[in-house]
Amino acid sequence: MTSAAPLVRVSTADAVTTLTLDSPHNRNALSTRLMAELHAGLASAAADPEVRAVVLGHTGKVFCAGADLSEATGADPTVGPRGLVELQRAIVDCAKPVIAVIHGHVRAGGLGLVGAADLAVAGPASTFAFTEVRLGLAPAVISLPLRPKLDPRAASRYYLTGEVFDAAEAARIGLITSAADSAESTDVALKGLLDALRLGSPQGLAESKRLANAEVVRSFERDAEELVELSARLFGSAEAQEGMRSFLEKRPARWVR
């Protein structure tokens, strides 16, 4: 019997570990297994003294579609949101800078990965949306890394409307570091960041990251448990069950007017 192919591919070269989300069958959704593999990859990179940075990339047209809705119900409704909190915190706490490289669509929980990353570059095929509001949910636990970084007016708009926006807007509102106008210029931007990070000392990078993430860490320490409970309550609600069914059945939810 052969083992299942990994959902996160790991490679290390030139002092950089690349973690590639490779679960195209569900649009790189945050399944229990994918999150566990991503945790393991981060831990391995953090423990390697030769690694200076971590790149978080993806295969296919979707960076990450958010929660795996097929796992959204269970005996303990806090398991999913708590798992995402722990994954985001692992990205924030990793002593190595983490760069998200986005060539596709990012939705809902996937935005939490982008928000937790220290740097993020996105190409012209990228789109972003906080789709939770259309499913009877709210961007609860992903707000832990995002609220300290996002422009407040933009957060209000996109949390409430669920509108899709592009990479240039994502950069304007603080969701990503920079937007590139081609796949090639995305690679150039990434190379520039990595070349700069390779000049940093391990101690300098770790402590500088800690300073930059001070407000994000405070957000986790202050609000994590409350937002896990909120997320669990919303996922278990009748409205969210209808929202998720309507999404899977590709029809408007009953509240749409």
mmCIF file of C-alpha atoms in Angstrom, residues 30-31 34-36 38-40 42 56 63-64 66-67 78-98 106-118 130 132 138-150 159 175 209 213 216-221 223-225 227-228 231:
data_model
loop_
_atom_site.group_PDB
_atom_site.id
_atom_site.type_symbol
_atom_site.label_atom_id
_atom_site.label_comp_id
_atom_site.label_asym_id
_atom_site.label_seq_id
_atom_site.Cartn_x
_atom_site.Cartn_y
_atom_site.Cartn_z
ATOM 1 C CA LEU A 30 -7.982 24.062 5.100
ATOM 2 C CA SER A 31 -8.635 20.415 5.841
ATOM 3 C CA LEU A 34 -3.483 20.024 5.090
ATOM 4 C CA MET A 35 -3.197 22.124 8.253
ATOM 5 C CA ALA A 36 -1.238 19.357 10.001
ATOM 6 C CA LEU A 38 1.604 22.867 6.984
ATOM 7 C CA HIS A 39 2.325 22.861 10.733
ATOM 8 C CA ALA A 40 4.971 20.189 10.203
ATOM 9 C CA LEU A 42 6.778 25.274 9.414
ATOM 10 C CA LEU A 56 4.126 29.799 1.248
ATOM 11 C CA PHE A 63 -4.259 29.865 -3.223
ATOM 12 C CA CYS A 64 -6.716 28.755 -0.538
ATOM 13 C CA GLY A 66 -10.814 28.702 3.274
ATOM 14 C CA ALA A 67 -12.379 26.113 5.558
ATOM 15 C CA THR A 78 -14.496 24.484 18.164
ATOM 16 C CA VAL A 79 -12.021 22.020 16.615
ATOM 17 C CA GLY A 80 -11.917 23.661 13.170
ATOM 18 C CA PRO A 81 -11.609 27.298 14.289
ATOM 19 C CA ARG A 82 -9.128 26.414 17.037
ATOM 20 C CA GLY A 83 -7.019 24.529 14.488
ATOM 21 C CA LEU A 84 -6.923 27.598 12.254
ATOM 22 C CA VAL A 85 -5.993 29.819 15.205
ATOM 23 C CA GLU A 86 -3.099 27.485 16.004
ATOM 24 C CA LEU A 87 -1.930 27.426 12.376
ATOM 25 C CA GLN A 88 -2.025 31.204 12.055
ATOM 26 C CA ARG A 89 -0.177 31.542 15.352
ATOM 27 C CA ALA A 90 2.457 29.047 14.133
ATOM 28 C CA ILE A 91 3.104 31.303 11.120
ATOM 29 C CA VAL A 92 3.322 34.369 13.346
ATOM 30 C CA ASP A 93 5.570 32.627 15.904
ATOM 31 C CA CYS A 94 7.907 31.020 13.357
ATOM 32 C CA ALA A 95 11.308 32.645 13.897
ATOM 33 C CA LYS A 96 11.846 32.776 10.128
ATOM 34 C CA PRO A 97 10.059 35.391 7.981
ATOM 35 C CA VAL A 98 7.148 33.843 6.069
ATOM 36 C CA VAL A 106 -7.976 33.650 -1.890
ATOM 37 C CA ARG A 107 -11.202 33.324 0.033
ATOM 38 C CA ALA A 108 -12.344 33.402 3.666
ATOM 39 C CA GLY A 109 -9.981 31.376 5.871
ATOM 40 C CA GLY A 110 -7.261 31.558 3.235
ATOM 41 C CA LEU A 111 -7.021 35.257 4.009
ATOM 42 C CA GLY A 112 -5.966 34.296 7.521
ATOM 43 C CA LEU A 113 -2.861 32.604 6.130
ATOM 44 C CA VAL A 114 -2.072 35.721 4.104
ATOM 45 C CA GLY A 115 -2.647 37.941 7.138
ATOM 46 C CA ALA A 116 -0.435 35.811 9.368
ATOM 47 C CA ALA A 117 2.442 35.890 6.861
ATOM 48 C CA ASP A 118 5.032 38.598 7.391
ATOM 49 C CA PHE A 130 -14.268 37.722 2.723
ATOM 50 C CA GLU A 132 -18.206 34.455 5.218
ATOM 51 C CA ALA A 138 -18.195 36.051 9.959
ATOM 52 C CA PRO A 139 -14.406 36.370 9.486
ATOM 53 C CA ALA A 140 -13.901 35.543 13.151
ATOM 54 C CA VAL A 141 -10.598 33.782 13.842
ATOM 55 C CA ILE A 142 -8.912 35.166 10.727
ATOM 56 C CA SER A 143 -9.406 38.627 12.211
ATOM 57 C CA LEU A 144 -6.726 37.820 14.790
ATOM 58 C CA PRO A 145 -3.837 38.567 12.392
ATOM 59 C CA LEU A 146 -5.848 40.760 10.023
ATOM 60 C CA ARG A 147 -7.430 43.469 12.175
ATOM 61 C CA PRO A 148 -4.048 44.904 13.268
ATOM 62 C CA LYS A 149 -3.002 45.188 9.607
ATOM 63 C CA LEU A 150 -6.096 46.184 7.621
ATOM 64 C CA TYR A 159 -16.274 42.099 5.773
ATOM 65 C CA LEU A 175 -3.701 42.800 3.226
ATOM 66 C CA LYS A 209 9.822 39.853 13.248
ATOM 67 C CA ASN A 213 4.188 41.347 15.059
ATOM 68 C CA VAL A 216 -0.762 40.719 16.135
ATOM 69 C CA VAL A 217 0.465 38.649 19.091
ATOM 70 C CA ARG A 218 -1.546 40.828 21.475
ATOM 71 C CA SER A 219 -4.601 40.235 19.298
ATOM 72 C CA PHE A 220 -4.179 36.471 19.650
ATOM 73 C CA GLU A 221 -3.597 36.614 23.395
ATOM 74 C CA ASP A 223 -9.226 37.632 21.578
ATOM 75 C CA ALA A 224 -8.454 34.094 20.397
ATOM 76 C CA GLU A 225 -10.762 32.157 22.703
ATOM 77 C CA LEU A 227 -13.389 34.340 18.442
ATOM 78 C CA VAL A 228 -13.082 30.544 18.481
ATOM 79 C CA SER A 231 -16.875 30.889 14.987
#
